[in-house]
mmCIF file of C-alpha atoms and ligand atoms in Angstrom:
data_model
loop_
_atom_site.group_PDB
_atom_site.id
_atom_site.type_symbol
_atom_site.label_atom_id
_atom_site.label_comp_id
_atom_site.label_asym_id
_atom_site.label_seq_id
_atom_site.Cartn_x
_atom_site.Cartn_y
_atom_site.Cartn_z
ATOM 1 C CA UNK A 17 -48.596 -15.375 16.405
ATOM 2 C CA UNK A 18 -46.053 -13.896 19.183
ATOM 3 C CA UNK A 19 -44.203 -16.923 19.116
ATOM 4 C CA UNK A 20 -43.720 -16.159 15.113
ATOM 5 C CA UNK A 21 -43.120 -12.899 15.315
ATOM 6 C CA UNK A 22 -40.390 -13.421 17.721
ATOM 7 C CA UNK A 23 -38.660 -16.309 15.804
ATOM 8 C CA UNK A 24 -38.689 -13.490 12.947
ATOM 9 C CA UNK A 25 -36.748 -10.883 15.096
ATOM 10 C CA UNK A 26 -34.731 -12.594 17.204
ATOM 11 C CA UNK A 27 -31.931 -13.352 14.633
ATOM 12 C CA UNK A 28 -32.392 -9.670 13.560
ATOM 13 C CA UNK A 29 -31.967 -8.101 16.598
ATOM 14 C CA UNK A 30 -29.159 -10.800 16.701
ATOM 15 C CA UNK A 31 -27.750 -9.529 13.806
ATOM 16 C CA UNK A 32 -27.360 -5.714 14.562
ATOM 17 C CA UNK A 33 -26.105 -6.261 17.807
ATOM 18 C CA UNK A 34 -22.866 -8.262 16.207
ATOM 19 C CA UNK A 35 -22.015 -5.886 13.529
ATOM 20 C CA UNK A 36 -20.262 -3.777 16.216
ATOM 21 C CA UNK A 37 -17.975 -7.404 17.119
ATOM 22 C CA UNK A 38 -14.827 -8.459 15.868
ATOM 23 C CA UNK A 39 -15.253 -11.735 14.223
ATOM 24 C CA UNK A 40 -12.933 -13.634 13.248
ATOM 25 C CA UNK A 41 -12.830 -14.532 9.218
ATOM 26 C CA UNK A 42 -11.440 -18.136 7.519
ATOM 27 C CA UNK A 43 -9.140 -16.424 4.913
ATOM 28 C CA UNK A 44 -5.431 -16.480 5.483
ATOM 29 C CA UNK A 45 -5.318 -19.224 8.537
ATOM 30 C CA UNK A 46 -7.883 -16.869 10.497
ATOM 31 C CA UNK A 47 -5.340 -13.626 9.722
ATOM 32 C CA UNK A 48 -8.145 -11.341 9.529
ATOM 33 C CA UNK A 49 -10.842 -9.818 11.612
ATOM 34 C CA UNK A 50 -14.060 -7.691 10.518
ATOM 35 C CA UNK A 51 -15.863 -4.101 13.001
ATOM 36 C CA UNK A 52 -17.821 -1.624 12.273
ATOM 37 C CA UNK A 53 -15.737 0.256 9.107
ATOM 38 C CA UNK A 54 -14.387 3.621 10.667
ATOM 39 C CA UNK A 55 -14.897 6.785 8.665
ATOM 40 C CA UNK A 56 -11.723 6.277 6.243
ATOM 41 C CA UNK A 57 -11.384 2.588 6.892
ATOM 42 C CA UNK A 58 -12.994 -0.732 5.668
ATOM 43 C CA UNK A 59 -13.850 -2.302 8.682
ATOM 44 C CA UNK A 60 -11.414 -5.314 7.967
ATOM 45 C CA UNK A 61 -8.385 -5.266 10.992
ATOM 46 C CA UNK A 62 -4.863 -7.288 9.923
ATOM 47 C CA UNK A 63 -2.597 -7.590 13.096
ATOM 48 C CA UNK A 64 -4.331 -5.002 15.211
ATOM 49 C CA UNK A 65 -4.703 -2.336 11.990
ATOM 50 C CA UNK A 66 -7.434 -1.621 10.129
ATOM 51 C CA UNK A 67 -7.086 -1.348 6.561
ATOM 52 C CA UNK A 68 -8.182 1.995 5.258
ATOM 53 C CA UNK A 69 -10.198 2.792 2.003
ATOM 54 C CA UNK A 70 -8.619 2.649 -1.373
ATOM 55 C CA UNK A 71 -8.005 5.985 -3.173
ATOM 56 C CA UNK A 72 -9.898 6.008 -5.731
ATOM 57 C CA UNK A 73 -8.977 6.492 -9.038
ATOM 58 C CA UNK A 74 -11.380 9.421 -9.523
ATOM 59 C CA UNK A 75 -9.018 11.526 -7.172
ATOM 60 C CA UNK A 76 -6.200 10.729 -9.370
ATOM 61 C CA UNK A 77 -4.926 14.396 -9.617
ATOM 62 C CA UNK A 78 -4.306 14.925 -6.258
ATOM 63 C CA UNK A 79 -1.617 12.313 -6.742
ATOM 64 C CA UNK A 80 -0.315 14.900 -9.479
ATOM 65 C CA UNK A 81 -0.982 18.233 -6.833
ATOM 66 C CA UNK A 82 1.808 20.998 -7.593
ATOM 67 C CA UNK A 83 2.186 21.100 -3.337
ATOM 68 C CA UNK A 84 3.614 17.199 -3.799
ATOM 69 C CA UNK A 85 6.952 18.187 -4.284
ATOM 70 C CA UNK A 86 7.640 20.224 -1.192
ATOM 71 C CA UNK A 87 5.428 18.084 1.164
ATOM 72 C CA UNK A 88 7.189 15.077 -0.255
ATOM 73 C CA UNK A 89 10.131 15.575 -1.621
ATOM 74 C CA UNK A 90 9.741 12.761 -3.914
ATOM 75 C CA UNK A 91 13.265 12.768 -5.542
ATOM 76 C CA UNK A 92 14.851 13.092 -1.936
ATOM 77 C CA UNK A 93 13.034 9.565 -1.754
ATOM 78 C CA UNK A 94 14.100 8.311 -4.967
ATOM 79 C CA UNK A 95 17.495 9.483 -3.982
ATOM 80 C CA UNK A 96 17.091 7.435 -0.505
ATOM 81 C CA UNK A 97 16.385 4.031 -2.458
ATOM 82 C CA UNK A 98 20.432 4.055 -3.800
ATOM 83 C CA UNK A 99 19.240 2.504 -7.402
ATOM 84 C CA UNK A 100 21.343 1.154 -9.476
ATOM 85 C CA UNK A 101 21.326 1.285 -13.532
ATOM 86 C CA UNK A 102 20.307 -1.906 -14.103
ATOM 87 C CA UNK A 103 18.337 -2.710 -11.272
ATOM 88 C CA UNK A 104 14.318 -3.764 -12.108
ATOM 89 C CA UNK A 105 12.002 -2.201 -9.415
ATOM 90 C CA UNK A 106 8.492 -2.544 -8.698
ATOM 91 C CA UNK A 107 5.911 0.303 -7.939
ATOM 92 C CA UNK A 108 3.170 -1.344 -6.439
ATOM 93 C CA UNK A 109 -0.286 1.028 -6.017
ATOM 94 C CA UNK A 110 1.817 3.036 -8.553
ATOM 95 C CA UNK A 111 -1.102 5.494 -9.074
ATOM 96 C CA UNK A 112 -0.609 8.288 -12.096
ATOM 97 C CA UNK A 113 3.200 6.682 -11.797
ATOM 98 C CA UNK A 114 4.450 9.996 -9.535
ATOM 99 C CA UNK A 115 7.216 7.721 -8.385
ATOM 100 C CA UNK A 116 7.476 5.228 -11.004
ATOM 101 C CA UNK A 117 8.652 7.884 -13.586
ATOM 102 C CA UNK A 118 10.739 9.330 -11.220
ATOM 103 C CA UNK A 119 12.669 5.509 -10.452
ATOM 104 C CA UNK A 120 12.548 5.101 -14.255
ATOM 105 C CA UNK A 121 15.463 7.970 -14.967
ATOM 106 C CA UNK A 122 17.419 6.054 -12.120
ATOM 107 C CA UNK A 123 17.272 2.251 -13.729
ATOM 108 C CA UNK A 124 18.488 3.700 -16.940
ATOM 109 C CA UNK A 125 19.449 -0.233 -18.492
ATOM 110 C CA UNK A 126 16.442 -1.780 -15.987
ATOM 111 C CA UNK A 127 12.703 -1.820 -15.457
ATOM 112 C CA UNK A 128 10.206 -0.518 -13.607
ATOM 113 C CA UNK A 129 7.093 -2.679 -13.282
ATOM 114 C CA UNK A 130 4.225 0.313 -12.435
ATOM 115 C CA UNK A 131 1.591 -1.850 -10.351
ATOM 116 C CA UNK A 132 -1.923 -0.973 -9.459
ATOM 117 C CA UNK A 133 -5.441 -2.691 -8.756
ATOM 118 C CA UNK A 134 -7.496 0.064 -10.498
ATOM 119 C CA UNK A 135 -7.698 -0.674 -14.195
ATOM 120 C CA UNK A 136 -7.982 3.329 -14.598
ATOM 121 C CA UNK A 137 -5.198 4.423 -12.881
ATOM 122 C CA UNK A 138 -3.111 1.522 -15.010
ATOM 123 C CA UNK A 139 -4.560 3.134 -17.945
ATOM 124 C CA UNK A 140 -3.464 6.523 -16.731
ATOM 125 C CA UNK A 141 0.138 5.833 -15.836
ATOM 126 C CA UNK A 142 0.508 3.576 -19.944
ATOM 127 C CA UNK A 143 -1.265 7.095 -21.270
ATOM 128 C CA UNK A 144 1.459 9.273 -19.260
ATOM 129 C CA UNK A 145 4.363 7.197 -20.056
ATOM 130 C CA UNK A 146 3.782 7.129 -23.501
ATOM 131 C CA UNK A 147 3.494 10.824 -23.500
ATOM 132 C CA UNK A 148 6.713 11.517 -21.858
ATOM 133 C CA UNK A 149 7.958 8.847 -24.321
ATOM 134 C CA UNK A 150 9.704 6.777 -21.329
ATOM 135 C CA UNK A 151 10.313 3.520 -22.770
ATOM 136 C CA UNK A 152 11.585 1.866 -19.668
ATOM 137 C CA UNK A 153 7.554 1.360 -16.973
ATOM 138 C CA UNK A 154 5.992 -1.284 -18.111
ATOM 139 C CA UNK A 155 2.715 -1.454 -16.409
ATOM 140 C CA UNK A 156 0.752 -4.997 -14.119
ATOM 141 C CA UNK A 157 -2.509 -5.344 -14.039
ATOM 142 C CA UNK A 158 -2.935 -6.374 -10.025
ATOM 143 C CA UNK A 159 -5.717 -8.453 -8.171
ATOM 144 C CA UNK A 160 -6.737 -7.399 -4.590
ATOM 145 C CA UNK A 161 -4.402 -10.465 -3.214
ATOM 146 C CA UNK A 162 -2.071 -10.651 -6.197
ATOM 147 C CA UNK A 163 0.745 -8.425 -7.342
ATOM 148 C CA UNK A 164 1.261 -10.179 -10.649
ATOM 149 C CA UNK A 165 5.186 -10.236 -10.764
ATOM 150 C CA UNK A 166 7.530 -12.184 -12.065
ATOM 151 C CA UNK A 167 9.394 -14.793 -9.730
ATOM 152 C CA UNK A 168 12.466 -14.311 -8.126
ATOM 153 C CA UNK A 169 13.273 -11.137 -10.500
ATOM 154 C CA UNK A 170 12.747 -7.510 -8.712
ATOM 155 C CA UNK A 171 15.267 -6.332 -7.035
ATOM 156 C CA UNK A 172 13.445 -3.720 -5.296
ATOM 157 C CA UNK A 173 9.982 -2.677 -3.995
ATOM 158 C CA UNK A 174 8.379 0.820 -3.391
ATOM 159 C CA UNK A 175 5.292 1.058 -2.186
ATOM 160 C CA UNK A 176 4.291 5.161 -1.397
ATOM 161 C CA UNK A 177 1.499 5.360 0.586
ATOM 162 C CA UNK A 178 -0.268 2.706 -0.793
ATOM 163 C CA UNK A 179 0.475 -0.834 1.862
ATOM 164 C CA UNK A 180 -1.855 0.989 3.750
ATOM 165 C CA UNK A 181 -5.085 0.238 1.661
ATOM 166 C CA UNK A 182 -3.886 -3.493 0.449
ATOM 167 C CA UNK A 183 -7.316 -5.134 1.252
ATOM 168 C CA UNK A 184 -5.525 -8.443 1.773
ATOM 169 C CA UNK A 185 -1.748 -7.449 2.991
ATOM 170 C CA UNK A 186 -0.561 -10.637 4.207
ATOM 171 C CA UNK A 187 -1.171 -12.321 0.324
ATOM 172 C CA UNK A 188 0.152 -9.186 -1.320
ATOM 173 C CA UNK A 189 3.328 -9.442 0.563
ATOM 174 C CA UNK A 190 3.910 -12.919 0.187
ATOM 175 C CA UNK A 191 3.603 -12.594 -4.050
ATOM 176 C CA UNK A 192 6.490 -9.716 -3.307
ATOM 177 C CA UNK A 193 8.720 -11.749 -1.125
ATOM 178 C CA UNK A 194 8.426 -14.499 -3.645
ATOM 179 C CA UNK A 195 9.094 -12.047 -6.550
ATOM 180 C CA UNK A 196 12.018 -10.226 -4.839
ATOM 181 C CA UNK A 197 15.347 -11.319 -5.691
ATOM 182 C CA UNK A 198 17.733 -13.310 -2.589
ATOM 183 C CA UNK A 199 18.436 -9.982 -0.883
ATOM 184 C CA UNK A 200 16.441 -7.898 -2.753
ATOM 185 C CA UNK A 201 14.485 -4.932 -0.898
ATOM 186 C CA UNK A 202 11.227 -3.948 0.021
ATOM 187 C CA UNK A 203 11.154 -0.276 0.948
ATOM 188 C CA UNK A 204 7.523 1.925 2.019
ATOM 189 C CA UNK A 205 7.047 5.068 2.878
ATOM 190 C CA UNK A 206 4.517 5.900 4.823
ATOM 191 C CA UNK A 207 2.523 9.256 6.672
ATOM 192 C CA UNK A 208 3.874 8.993 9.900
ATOM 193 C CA UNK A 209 1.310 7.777 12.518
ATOM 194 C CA UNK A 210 3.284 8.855 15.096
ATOM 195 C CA UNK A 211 2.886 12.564 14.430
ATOM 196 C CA UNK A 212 -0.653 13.837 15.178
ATOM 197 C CA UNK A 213 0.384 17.263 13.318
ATOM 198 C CA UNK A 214 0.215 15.486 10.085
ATOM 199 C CA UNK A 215 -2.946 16.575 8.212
ATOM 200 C CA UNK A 216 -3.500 12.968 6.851
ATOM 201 C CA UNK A 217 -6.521 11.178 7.776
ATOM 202 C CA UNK A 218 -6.253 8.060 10.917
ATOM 203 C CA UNK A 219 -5.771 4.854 8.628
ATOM 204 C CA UNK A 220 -4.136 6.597 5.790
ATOM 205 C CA UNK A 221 -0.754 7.088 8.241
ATOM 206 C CA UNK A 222 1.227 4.140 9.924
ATOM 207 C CA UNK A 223 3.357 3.731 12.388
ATOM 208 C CA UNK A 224 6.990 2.526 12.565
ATOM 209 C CA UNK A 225 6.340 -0.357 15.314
ATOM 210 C CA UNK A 226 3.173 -1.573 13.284
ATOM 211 C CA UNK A 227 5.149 -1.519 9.743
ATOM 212 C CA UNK A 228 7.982 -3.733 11.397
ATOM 213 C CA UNK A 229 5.274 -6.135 12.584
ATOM 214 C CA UNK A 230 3.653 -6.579 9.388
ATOM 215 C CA UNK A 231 6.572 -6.673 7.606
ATOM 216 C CA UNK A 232 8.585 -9.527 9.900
ATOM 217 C CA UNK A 233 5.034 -11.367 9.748
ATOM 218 C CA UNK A 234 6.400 -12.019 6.189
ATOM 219 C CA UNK A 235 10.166 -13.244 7.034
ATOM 220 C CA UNK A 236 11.391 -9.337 6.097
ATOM 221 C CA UNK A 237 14.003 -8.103 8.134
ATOM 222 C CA UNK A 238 14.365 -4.262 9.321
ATOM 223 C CA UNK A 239 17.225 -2.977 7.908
ATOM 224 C CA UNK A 240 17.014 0.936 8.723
ATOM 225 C CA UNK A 241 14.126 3.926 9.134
ATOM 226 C CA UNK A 242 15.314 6.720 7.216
ATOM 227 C CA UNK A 243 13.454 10.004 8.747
ATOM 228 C CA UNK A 244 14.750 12.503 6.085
ATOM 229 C CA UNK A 245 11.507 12.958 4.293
ATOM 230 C CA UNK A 246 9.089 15.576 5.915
ATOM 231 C CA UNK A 247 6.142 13.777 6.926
ATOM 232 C CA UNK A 248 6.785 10.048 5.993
ATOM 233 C CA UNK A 249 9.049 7.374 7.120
ATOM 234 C CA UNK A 250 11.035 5.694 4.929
ATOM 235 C CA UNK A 251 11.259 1.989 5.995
ATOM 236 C CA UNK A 252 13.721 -0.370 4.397
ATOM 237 C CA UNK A 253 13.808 -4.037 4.970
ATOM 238 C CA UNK A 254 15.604 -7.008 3.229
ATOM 239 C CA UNK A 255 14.838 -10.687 1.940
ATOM 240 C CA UNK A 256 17.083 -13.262 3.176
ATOM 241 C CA UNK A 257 19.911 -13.654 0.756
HETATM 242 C C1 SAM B 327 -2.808 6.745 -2.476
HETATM 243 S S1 SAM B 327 -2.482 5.969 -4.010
HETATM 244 C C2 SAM B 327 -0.718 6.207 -4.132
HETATM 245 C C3 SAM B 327 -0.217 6.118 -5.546
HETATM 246 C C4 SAM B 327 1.288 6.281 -5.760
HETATM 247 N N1 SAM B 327 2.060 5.320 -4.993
HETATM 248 C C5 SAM B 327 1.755 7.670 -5.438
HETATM 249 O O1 SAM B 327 2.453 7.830 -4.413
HETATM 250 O O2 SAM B 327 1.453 8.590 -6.187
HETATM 251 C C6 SAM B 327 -2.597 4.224 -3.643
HETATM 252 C C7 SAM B 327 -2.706 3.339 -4.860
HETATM 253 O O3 SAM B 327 -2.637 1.982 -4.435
HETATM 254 C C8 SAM B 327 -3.480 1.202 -5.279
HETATM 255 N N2 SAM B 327 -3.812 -0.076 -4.631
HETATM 256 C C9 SAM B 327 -4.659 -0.324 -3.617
HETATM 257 N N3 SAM B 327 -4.676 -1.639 -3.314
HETATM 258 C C10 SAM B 327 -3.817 -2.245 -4.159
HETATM 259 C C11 SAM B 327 -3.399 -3.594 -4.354
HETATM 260 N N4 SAM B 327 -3.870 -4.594 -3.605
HETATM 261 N N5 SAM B 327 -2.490 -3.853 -5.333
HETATM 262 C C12 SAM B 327 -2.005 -2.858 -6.092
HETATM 263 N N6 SAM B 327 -2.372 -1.556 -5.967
HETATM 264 C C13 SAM B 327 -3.261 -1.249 -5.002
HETATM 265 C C14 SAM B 327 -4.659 2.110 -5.525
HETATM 266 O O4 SAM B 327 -5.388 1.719 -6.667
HETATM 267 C C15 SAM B 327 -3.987 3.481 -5.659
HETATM 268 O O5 SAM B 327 -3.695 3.780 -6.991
#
């Protein structure tokens, strides 16, 4: 009978004790590692990060706050990305399409392709666009490791505080090094980690050194940091041409 019992809750008490490990995972040759989720994170680390929560799609108008513009300056970033009129961009975790509109006025004779995992928030940004009447954002459906572009065809790529919350980063970026262009760009702009005065919670901010890493993990190369925003970097980098 105690010889049962303990059979029974030994692998329990086995159990509880290793949800607080790291452990290794087989996706991605071993790329990822699972802990104990932190308050705003999902418990799944990629190169010494964890990966916060997504947004979700229910907090959609805080994406649209009034406050954006002057803790943002969203067309100061726009204006940082040097489009050109033809250019085709991608938006990926494009949200209501805050930025995607705003990249739209700038590739005039182009495309932007507004990207985002949540089937809402796709359905949000198609309802907006067609409101404003912008003929130029056409919307992708994306999968958790899947962007959905086109090959060989973007020649750029914003992602606005959104890399952050890519539950599997390493895929992601690999679909948007294959769909960039030869020297096309991939450009993110993230809360700065660096800063503990920015009101943005842990895993929602990154830092420059771990952006570079993630980033060169993918055959990216750094071209510049652009500080001119308030509270985010702007981080450029380039595919081989
Ligand atoms: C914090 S919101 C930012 C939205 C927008 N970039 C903006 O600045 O207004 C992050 C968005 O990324 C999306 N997202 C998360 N993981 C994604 C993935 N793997 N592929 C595409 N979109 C993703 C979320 O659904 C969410 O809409």
């Amino acid at each position: 009978m105690v010889l049962t019992s303990l059979r029974l809750f030994f692998p329990i008490l086995l159990a509880v004790i290793c949800l607080g490990c790291t452990q290794p995972i087989g996706t991605a040759d071993g790329l990822y590692s699972y802990k104990q989720p932190s308050s705003d994170g999902i418990g799944k680390v990629y190169m010494g990060r964890e990966i916060s929560q997504v947004m979700g799609h229910q907090g959609a108008y805080w994406l649209e706050r009034p406050s954006r513009e002057a803790e943002e300056r969203p067309d100061m970033a726009v204006d940082a990305l040097g489009l050109s009129p033809t250019d085709t961009v991608a938006d990926i975790g494009a949200g209501t399409g805050y930025m995607s509109f705003r990249m739209a006025r700038k590739v005039s004779d182009g495309q932007v392709l507004a990207v985002d995992l949540q089937p809402e928030m796709v359905e949000l940004l198609a309802a907006a666009r067609d409101e404003q009447g912008i003929t130029n954002v056409q919307t992708v459906q994306a999968e958790e490791d899947n962007p959905h572009l086109p090959s060989a065809q973007v020649d750029l790529v914003l992602m606005v505080d959104a890399y952050h919350e890519f539950e599997a980063p390493r895929e992601v970026m690999t679909g948007i090094v294959d769909a960039l262009r030869p020297g096309g760009r991939v450009v993110l702009a993230e809360y700065r980690a660096e800063n503990p005065l920015i009101m943005i919670k842990r895993l929602h901010k990154m830092s420059e050194k771990q952006v570079k890493k993630e980033m060169a993990a993918v055959g990216l190369t750094w071209v510049k940091t652009d500080e001119r925003l308030p509270q985010q970097h702007l981080l450029f980098f380039e595919k081989a041409a």
